[in-house]
PDB file of C-alpha atoms in Angstrom:
ATOM      1  CA  THR A   1      -0.004   0.004  -0.022  1.00 54.00           C
ATOM      2  CA  GLN A   2       1.272   3.366  -0.882  1.00 59.00           C
ATOM      3  CA  LEU A   3       0.454   5.942   1.675  1.00 77.00           C
ATOM      4  CA  LEU A   4      -0.782   9.395   0.927  1.00 90.00           C
ATOM      5  CA  GLU A   5      -1.115  11.840   3.732  1.00 93.00           C
ATOM      6  CA  GLN A   6      -3.353  14.810   3.528  1.00 95.00           C
ATOM      7  CA  SER A   7      -3.382  17.755   5.539  1.00 95.00           C
ATOM      8  CA  PRO A   8      -5.149  19.315   7.284  1.00 96.00           C
ATOM      9  CA  GLN A   9      -7.770  16.513   8.220  1.00 94.00           C
ATOM     10  CA  PHE A  10     -10.447  18.791   9.267  1.00 95.00           C
ATOM     11  CA  LEU A  11     -10.757  22.453   8.167  1.00 96.00           C
ATOM     12  CA  SER A  12     -13.599  24.749   9.071  1.00 97.00           C
ATOM     13  CA  ILE A  13     -13.557  28.334   7.819  1.00 96.00           C
ATOM     14  CA  GLN A  14     -15.779  31.266   6.904  1.00 97.00           C
ATOM     15  CA  GLU A  15     -17.154  31.849   3.395  1.00 97.00           C
ATOM     16  CA  GLY A  16     -14.865  34.082   1.242  1.00 97.00           C
ATOM     17  CA  GLU A  17     -11.664  32.651   2.958  1.00 97.00           C
ATOM     18  CA  ASN A  18      -8.822  31.073   0.876  1.00 98.00           C
ATOM     19  CA  LEU A  19      -7.554  27.437   1.887  1.00 97.00           C
ATOM     20  CA  THR A  20      -5.037  25.097   0.812  1.00 98.00           C
ATOM     21  CA  VAL A  21      -5.150  21.421   1.295  1.00 98.00           C
ATOM     22  CA  TYR A  22      -1.944  19.166   0.806  1.00 97.00           C
ATOM     23  CA  CYS A  23      -1.382  15.791  -0.452  1.00 97.00           C
ATOM     24  CA  ASN A  24       1.959  14.197   0.273  1.00 95.00           C
ATOM     25  CA  SER A  25       3.878  10.797  -0.260  1.00 93.00           C
ATOM     26  CA  SER A  26       7.086   9.302  -0.248  1.00 90.00           C
ATOM     27  CA  SER A  27       6.118   7.227  -3.619  1.00 89.00           C
ATOM     28  CA  VAL A  28       6.002   8.502  -7.238  1.00 90.00           C
ATOM     29  CA  PHE A  29       2.653   8.382  -8.939  1.00 90.00           C
ATOM     30  CA  SER A  30       2.010   8.223 -12.671  1.00 88.00           C
ATOM     31  CA  SER A  31      -0.810  10.464 -12.189  1.00 89.00           C
ATOM     32  CA  LEU A  32      -2.680  12.227  -9.234  1.00 92.00           C
ATOM     33  CA  GLN A  33      -6.527  12.756  -9.036  1.00 93.00           C
ATOM     34  CA  TRP A  34      -8.564  15.100  -6.611  1.00 96.00           C
ATOM     35  CA  TYR A  35     -12.174  14.177  -5.808  1.00 96.00           C
ATOM     36  CA  ARG A  36     -14.915  15.855  -3.845  1.00 96.00           C
ATOM     37  CA  GLN A  37     -17.346  13.364  -1.819  1.00 94.00           C
ATOM     38  CA  GLU A  38     -20.474  14.370  -0.343  1.00 92.00           C
ATOM     39  CA  PRO A  39     -22.186  12.274   2.466  1.00 87.00           C
ATOM     40  CA  GLY A  40     -23.879   9.077   1.263  1.00 86.00           C
ATOM     41  CA  GLU A  41     -22.606   9.704  -2.368  1.00 89.00           C
ATOM     42  CA  GLY A  42     -19.440   8.314  -4.295  1.00 91.00           C
ATOM     43  CA  PRO A  43     -16.415  10.560  -5.017  1.00 92.00           C
ATOM     44  CA  VAL A  44     -16.803  12.996  -7.840  1.00 92.00           C
ATOM     45  CA  LEU A  45     -13.667  13.546  -9.805  1.00 92.00           C
ATOM     46  CA  LEU A  46     -12.543  17.133  -9.864  1.00 95.00           C
ATOM     47  CA  VAL A  47      -9.217  16.960 -11.753  1.00 94.00           C
ATOM     48  CA  THR A  48      -6.436  14.716 -13.152  1.00 92.00           C
ATOM     49  CA  VAL A  49      -2.720  15.875 -12.933  1.00 93.00           C
ATOM     50  CA  VAL A  50      -0.091  13.887 -14.874  1.00 91.00           C
ATOM     51  CA  THR A  51       2.974  16.121 -15.429  1.00 92.00           C
ATOM     52  CA  GLY A  52       5.530  17.090 -12.655  1.00 93.00           C
ATOM     53  CA  GLY A  53       4.952  20.628 -11.823  1.00 95.00           C
ATOM     54  CA  GLU A  54       1.756  20.773 -13.559  1.00 95.00           C
ATOM     55  CA  VAL A  55      -0.987  23.434 -12.578  1.00 97.00           C
ATOM     56  CA  LYS A  56      -4.627  23.099 -13.527  1.00 96.00           C
ATOM     57  CA  LYS A  57      -7.322  25.541 -12.806  1.00 96.00           C
ATOM     58  CA  LEU A  58     -11.260  24.714 -12.319  1.00 93.00           C
ATOM     59  CA  LYS A  59     -12.978  27.990 -11.418  1.00 95.00           C
ATOM     60  CA  ARG A  60     -12.007  29.003  -8.059  1.00 97.00           C
ATOM     61  CA  LEU A  61     -10.012  25.721  -7.551  1.00 97.00           C
ATOM     62  CA  THR A  62      -6.337  25.640  -8.417  1.00 97.00           C
ATOM     63  CA  PHE A  63      -4.602  22.109  -8.458  1.00 97.00           C
ATOM     64  CA  GLN A  64      -0.797  21.632  -8.554  1.00 97.00           C
ATOM     65  CA  PHE A  65       1.273  18.321  -9.024  1.00 96.00           C
ATOM     66  CA  GLY A  66       4.738  18.346  -7.456  1.00 95.00           C
ATOM     67  CA  ASP A  67       7.918  18.388  -9.750  1.00 95.00           C
ATOM     68  CA  ALA A  68       8.794  14.775  -8.369  1.00 93.00           C
ATOM     69  CA  ARG A  69       5.267  13.597  -8.773  1.00 92.00           C
ATOM     70  CA  LYS A  70       5.081  12.755  -5.129  1.00 93.00           C
ATOM     71  CA  ASP A  71       2.821  15.526  -3.696  1.00 94.00           C
ATOM     72  CA  SER A  72       0.082  17.681  -4.890  1.00 96.00           C
ATOM     73  CA  SER A  73      -2.002  20.735  -3.506  1.00 97.00           C
ATOM     74  CA  LEU A  74      -5.487  22.058  -3.923  1.00 98.00           C
ATOM     75  CA  HIS A  75      -6.056  25.603  -3.403  1.00 98.00           C
ATOM     76  CA  ILE A  76      -9.573  27.301  -3.088  1.00 97.00           C
ATOM     77  CA  THR A  77     -10.047  30.905  -3.568  1.00 97.00           C
ATOM     78  CA  ALA A  78     -12.946  32.763  -1.761  1.00 97.00           C
ATOM     79  CA  ALA A  79     -14.506  29.429  -0.515  1.00 97.00           C
ATOM     80  CA  GLN A  80     -18.255  29.090  -0.729  1.00 97.00           C
ATOM     81  CA  PRO A  81     -20.786  26.941   1.370  1.00 96.00           C
ATOM     82  CA  GLY A  82     -21.148  24.746  -1.665  1.00 95.00           C
ATOM     83  CA  ASP A  83     -17.529  23.779  -1.444  1.00 96.00           C
ATOM     84  CA  THR A  84     -17.931  21.872   1.939  1.00 96.00           C
ATOM     85  CA  GLY A  85     -17.264  18.117   1.687  1.00 95.00           C
ATOM     86  CA  LEU A  86     -14.614  15.507   1.869  1.00 95.00           C
ATOM     87  CA  TYR A  87     -11.827  16.302  -0.364  1.00 97.00           C
ATOM     88  CA  LEU A  88      -9.775  13.171  -1.287  1.00 96.00           C
ATOM     89  CA  CYS A  89      -6.510  12.818  -3.466  1.00 96.00           C
ATOM     90  CA  ALA A  90      -5.757   9.653  -5.041  1.00 93.00           C
ATOM     91  CA  GLY A  91      -2.390   8.467  -6.771  1.00 90.00           C
ATOM     92  CA  ALA A  92      -2.175   6.118  -9.650  1.00 86.00           C
ATOM     93  CA  THR A  93       0.597   3.370  -9.688  1.00 79.00           C
ATOM     94  CA  ASN A  94       2.945   3.384 -12.866  1.00 73.00           C
ATOM     95  CA  THR A  95       0.657   0.855 -14.575  1.00 68.00           C
ATOM     96  CA  GLY A  96      -2.196   3.264 -14.109  1.00 63.00           C
ATOM     97  CA  ASN A  97      -4.477   0.664 -12.953  1.00 73.00           C
ATOM     98  CA  GLN A  98      -4.322   0.954  -9.213  1.00 79.00           C
ATOM     99  CA  PHE A  99      -5.288   3.896  -7.222  1.00 84.00           C
ATOM    100  CA  TYR A 100      -4.381   4.661  -3.495  1.00 87.00           C
ATOM    101  CA  PHE A 101      -6.499   7.290  -1.605  1.00 91.00           C
ATOM    102  CA  GLY A 102      -5.180   9.797   0.799  1.00 93.00           C
ATOM    103  CA  THR A 103      -6.407  10.157   4.254  1.00 91.00           C
ATOM    104  CA  GLY A 104      -9.068  12.841   3.160  1.00 94.00           C
ATOM    105  CA  THR A 105      -9.608  16.411   4.263  1.00 96.00           C
ATOM    106  CA  SER A 106     -13.096  17.263   5.699  1.00 95.00           C
ATOM    107  CA  LEU A 107     -14.019  21.012   4.656  1.00 96.00           C
ATOM    108  CA  THR A 108     -16.763  23.056   6.113  1.00 96.00           C
ATOM    109  CA  VAL A 109     -17.389  26.327   4.676  1.00 97.00           C
ATOM    110  CA  ILE A 110     -19.765  28.468   7.198  1.00 97.00           C
ATOM    111  CA  PRO A 111     -21.840  31.254   5.804  1.00 95.00           C
TER     112      PRO A 111
ATOM    113  CA  ASP B   1     -25.191   8.940 -20.023  1.00 65.00           C
ATOM    114  CA  ALA B   2     -22.443   6.721 -19.557  1.00 63.00           C
ATOM    115  CA  MET B   3     -22.045   5.863 -15.940  1.00 92.00           C
ATOM    116  CA  VAL B   4     -21.505   3.344 -12.959  1.00 95.00           C
ATOM    117  CA  ILE B   5     -24.379   2.010 -11.343  1.00 96.00           C
ATOM    118  CA  GLN B   6     -24.575   0.412  -7.989  1.00 96.00           C
ATOM    119  CA  ASN B   7     -27.541  -1.664  -6.484  1.00 89.00           C
ATOM    120  CA  PRO B   8     -29.048  -1.621  -3.983  1.00 91.00           C
ATOM    121  CA  ARG B   9     -28.088   1.825  -2.535  1.00 93.00           C
ATOM    122  CA  TYR B  10     -28.859   0.498   0.809  1.00 95.00           C
ATOM    123  CA  GLN B  11     -28.534  -3.082   1.937  1.00 96.00           C
ATOM    124  CA  VAL B  12     -29.327  -4.559   5.231  1.00 96.00           C
ATOM    125  CA  THR B  13     -28.057  -8.000   6.253  1.00 95.00           C
ATOM    126  CA  GLN B  14     -27.812 -10.074   9.432  1.00 96.00           C
ATOM    127  CA  PHE B  15     -24.697 -10.985  11.102  1.00 96.00           C
ATOM    128  CA  GLY B  16     -23.325 -14.153   9.194  1.00 96.00           C
ATOM    129  CA  LYS B  17     -25.640 -14.037   6.347  1.00 97.00           C
ATOM    130  CA  PRO B  18     -24.026 -13.912   2.933  1.00 96.00           C
ATOM    131  CA  VAL B  19     -24.677 -10.704   0.828  1.00 96.00           C
ATOM    132  CA  THR B  20     -24.004  -9.839  -2.548  1.00 97.00           C
ATOM    133  CA  LEU B  21     -23.504  -6.170  -3.845  1.00 97.00           C
ATOM    134  CA  SER B  22     -23.766  -5.373  -7.637  1.00 97.00           C
ATOM    135  CA  CYS B  23     -21.941  -2.868  -9.972  1.00 97.00           C
ATOM    136  CA  SER B  24     -22.752  -2.226 -13.678  1.00 97.00           C
ATOM    137  CA  GLN B  25     -21.102   0.140 -16.085  1.00 97.00           C
ATOM    138  CA  THR B  26     -21.905   1.539 -19.297  1.00 94.00           C
ATOM    139  CA  LEU B  27     -18.369   3.199 -19.859  1.00 91.00           C
ATOM    140  CA  ASN B  28     -16.872   0.103 -21.354  1.00 91.00           C
ATOM    141  CA  HIS B  29     -13.995   0.501 -19.129  1.00 92.00           C
ATOM    142  CA  ASN B  30     -11.655  -2.882 -18.620  1.00 92.00           C
ATOM    143  CA  VAL B  31     -10.682  -2.016 -15.006  1.00 93.00           C
ATOM    144  CA  MET B  32     -13.193  -2.270 -12.294  1.00 95.00           C
ATOM    145  CA  TYR B  33     -12.571  -1.666  -8.529  1.00 95.00           C
ATOM    146  CA  TRP B  34     -14.282  -2.376  -5.141  1.00 96.00           C
ATOM    147  CA  TYR B  35     -13.602   0.033  -2.317  1.00 96.00           C
ATOM    148  CA  GLN B  36     -14.668  -0.027   1.380  1.00 96.00           C
ATOM    149  CA  GLN B  37     -15.235   3.237   2.969  1.00 95.00           C
ATOM    150  CA  LYS B  38     -16.116   3.694   6.656  1.00 93.00           C
ATOM    151  CA  SER B  39     -17.537   6.758   8.239  1.00 86.00           C
ATOM    152  CA  SER B  40     -15.057   9.805   7.963  1.00 79.00           C
ATOM    153  CA  GLN B  41     -12.351   7.734   6.265  1.00 86.00           C
ATOM    154  CA  ALA B  42     -10.923   7.472   2.963  1.00 88.00           C
ATOM    155  CA  PRO B  43     -11.942   4.670   0.586  1.00 91.00           C
ATOM    156  CA  LYS B  44      -9.645   1.559   0.911  1.00 92.00           C
ATOM    157  CA  LEU B  45      -9.180  -0.489  -2.083  1.00 91.00           C
ATOM    158  CA  LEU B  46     -10.358  -4.013  -1.728  1.00 95.00           C
ATOM    159  CA  PHE B  47      -9.500  -5.529  -5.137  1.00 93.00           C
ATOM    160  CA  HIS B  48      -9.790  -4.960  -8.623  1.00 93.00           C
ATOM    161  CA  TYR B  49     -10.234  -6.575 -12.002  1.00 95.00           C
ATOM    162  CA  TYR B  50      -8.105  -5.899 -15.127  1.00 92.00           C
ATOM    163  CA  ASP B  51     -10.223  -7.387 -17.669  1.00 92.00           C
ATOM    164  CA  LYS B  52     -10.802 -11.025 -16.323  1.00 93.00           C
ATOM    165  CA  ASP B  53      -7.627 -10.785 -14.218  1.00 93.00           C
ATOM    166  CA  PHE B  54      -8.439 -10.670 -10.562  1.00 94.00           C
ATOM    167  CA  ASN B  55      -6.028  -8.511  -8.428  1.00 91.00           C
ATOM    168  CA  ASN B  56      -6.621  -8.833  -4.660  1.00 92.00           C
ATOM    169  CA  GLU B  57      -4.960  -6.271  -2.166  1.00 90.00           C
ATOM    170  CA  ALA B  58      -2.847  -7.955   0.346  1.00 89.00           C
ATOM    171  CA  ASP B  59      -4.874  -6.924   3.652  1.00 90.00           C
ATOM    172  CA  THR B  60      -8.422  -7.661   2.101  1.00 95.00           C
ATOM    173  CA  PRO B  61      -9.876 -10.333   4.323  1.00 94.00           C
ATOM    174  CA  ASP B  62     -10.688 -13.788   2.663  1.00 94.00           C
ATOM    175  CA  ASN B  63     -14.439 -13.033   3.729  1.00 95.00           C
ATOM    176  CA  PHE B  64     -14.687 -10.826   0.681  1.00 97.00           C
ATOM    177  CA  GLN B  65     -14.934 -12.254  -2.654  1.00 96.00           C
ATOM    178  CA  SER B  66     -15.468 -10.863  -6.215  1.00 97.00           C
ATOM    179  CA  ARG B  67     -17.002 -11.961  -9.480  1.00 96.00           C
ATOM    180  CA  ARG B  68     -16.708 -10.319 -12.897  1.00 97.00           C
ATOM    181  CA  PRO B  69     -18.971 -12.321 -15.541  1.00 96.00           C
ATOM    182  CA  ASN B  70     -18.464  -9.832 -18.169  1.00 95.00           C
ATOM    183  CA  THR B  71     -16.987  -6.302 -18.894  1.00 94.00           C
ATOM    184  CA  SER B  72     -20.168  -4.648 -17.668  1.00 96.00           C
ATOM    185  CA  PHE B  73     -20.882  -6.348 -14.065  1.00 97.00           C
ATOM    186  CA  CYS B  74     -18.913  -6.825 -11.359  1.00 97.00           C
ATOM    187  CA  PHE B  75     -20.226  -8.354  -7.861  1.00 97.00           C
ATOM    188  CA  LEU B  76     -18.831  -8.210  -4.426  1.00 97.00           C
ATOM    189  CA  ASP B  77     -19.615 -11.085  -2.206  1.00 97.00           C
ATOM    190  CA  ILE B  78     -19.332 -10.915   1.662  1.00 97.00           C
ATOM    191  CA  ARG B  79     -19.534 -14.494   2.699  1.00 96.00           C
ATOM    192  CA  SER B  80     -20.290 -13.972   6.673  1.00 96.00           C
ATOM    193  CA  PRO B  81     -20.733 -10.479   7.238  1.00 97.00           C
ATOM    194  CA  GLY B  82     -19.594  -9.092  10.663  1.00 96.00           C
ATOM    195  CA  LEU B  83     -20.526  -5.858  12.418  1.00 95.00           C
ATOM    196  CA  GLY B  84     -17.087  -4.481  11.345  1.00 95.00           C
ATOM    197  CA  ASP B  85     -18.190  -4.949   7.756  1.00 97.00           C
ATOM    198  CA  ALA B  86     -20.828  -2.243   8.079  1.00 97.00           C
ATOM    199  CA  ALA B  87     -19.590   0.430   5.425  1.00 97.00           C
ATOM    200  CA  MET B  88     -20.137   2.202   2.311  1.00 96.00           C
ATOM    201  CA  TYR B  89     -18.918   0.069  -0.608  1.00 97.00           C
ATOM    202  CA  LEU B  90     -17.951   1.872  -3.675  1.00 96.00           C
ATOM    203  CA  CYS B  91     -17.504   0.507  -7.271  1.00 97.00           C
ATOM    204  CA  ALA B  92     -15.274   2.459  -9.652  1.00 94.00           C
ATOM    205  CA  THR B  93     -14.122   1.918 -13.074  1.00 94.00           C
ATOM    206  CA  SER B  94     -11.138   3.164 -15.284  1.00 90.00           C
ATOM    207  CA  SER B  95      -9.632   2.477 -18.863  1.00 86.00           C
ATOM    208  CA  SER B  96      -6.225   1.122 -18.334  1.00 74.00           C
ATOM    209  CA  GLY B  97      -2.957   3.084 -18.870  1.00 67.00           C
ATOM    210  CA  SER B  98      -1.156   6.075 -17.358  1.00 60.00           C
ATOM    211  CA  GLY B  99      -3.031   9.177 -16.527  1.00 63.00           C
ATOM    212  CA  SER B 100      -6.312   7.039 -16.724  1.00 74.00           C
ATOM    213  CA  GLU B 101      -9.091   8.176 -14.374  1.00 82.00           C
ATOM    214  CA  GLN B 102     -11.570   6.547 -12.126  1.00 87.00           C
ATOM    215  CA  PHE B 103     -15.297   7.107 -12.223  1.00 91.00           C
ATOM    216  CA  PHE B 104     -17.159   6.096  -9.190  1.00 93.00           C
ATOM    217  CA  GLY B 105     -20.725   4.698  -8.630  1.00 94.00           C
ATOM    218  CA  PRO B 106     -23.112   6.299  -6.058  1.00 93.00           C
ATOM    219  CA  GLY B 107     -22.122   3.582  -3.450  1.00 95.00           C
ATOM    220  CA  THR B 108     -24.046   0.794  -1.500  1.00 96.00           C
ATOM    221  CA  ARG B 109     -24.588   1.540   2.270  1.00 96.00           C
ATOM    222  CA  LEU B 110     -24.269  -1.983   4.024  1.00 97.00           C
ATOM    223  CA  THR B 111     -25.766  -2.291   7.499  1.00 96.00           C
ATOM    224  CA  VAL B 112     -25.127  -5.492   9.494  1.00 96.00           C
ATOM    225  CA  LEU B 113     -27.598  -6.346  12.266  1.00 95.00           C
TER     226      LEU B 113
END
């Protein structure tokens, strides 16, 4: 099992604030995905990053893949209550067939 | 729309009574996965199928089995559910190869009485 650590584990912020979630590992991944999951539902894919150093933007969300492809970050600008949920990173092995999830970050945005 | 479907969404079983969860997909992906997710935790990979090849995770209990009769369907069998097996079970699919993405079903919430 390839361990992916996310930090922070829990985050509660006011609407309009910015935040960053980190996903770190000692292993190299061929790609890394970020998901958001709401209670009672399956994870929904937000983005996939493949190239070391890659930055992708999805509206107010900015994702970065580390140069060595061992870590990633998710930055949310001007958080909204609709951003509340469990954020999960998942790394894919070199074959691309196995994915291992990070420990998760539970975000609550207070109106 | 292409999707991953899990039935039922909620399943109640009794301690020790075998139960089967099902997953189907219309994405024609060759890889299918089963994850177990307990409350406030990240999903834990149980096993996956690459086409017909079964790949079990080393720490998956023998109590959990899987079948994939064709590309579209995959089943999770829990032979003798214990109270500790109560969880959300997530099915996912992906196409093979580097940079591939997983697509998840809505999950089945299993309760063991």
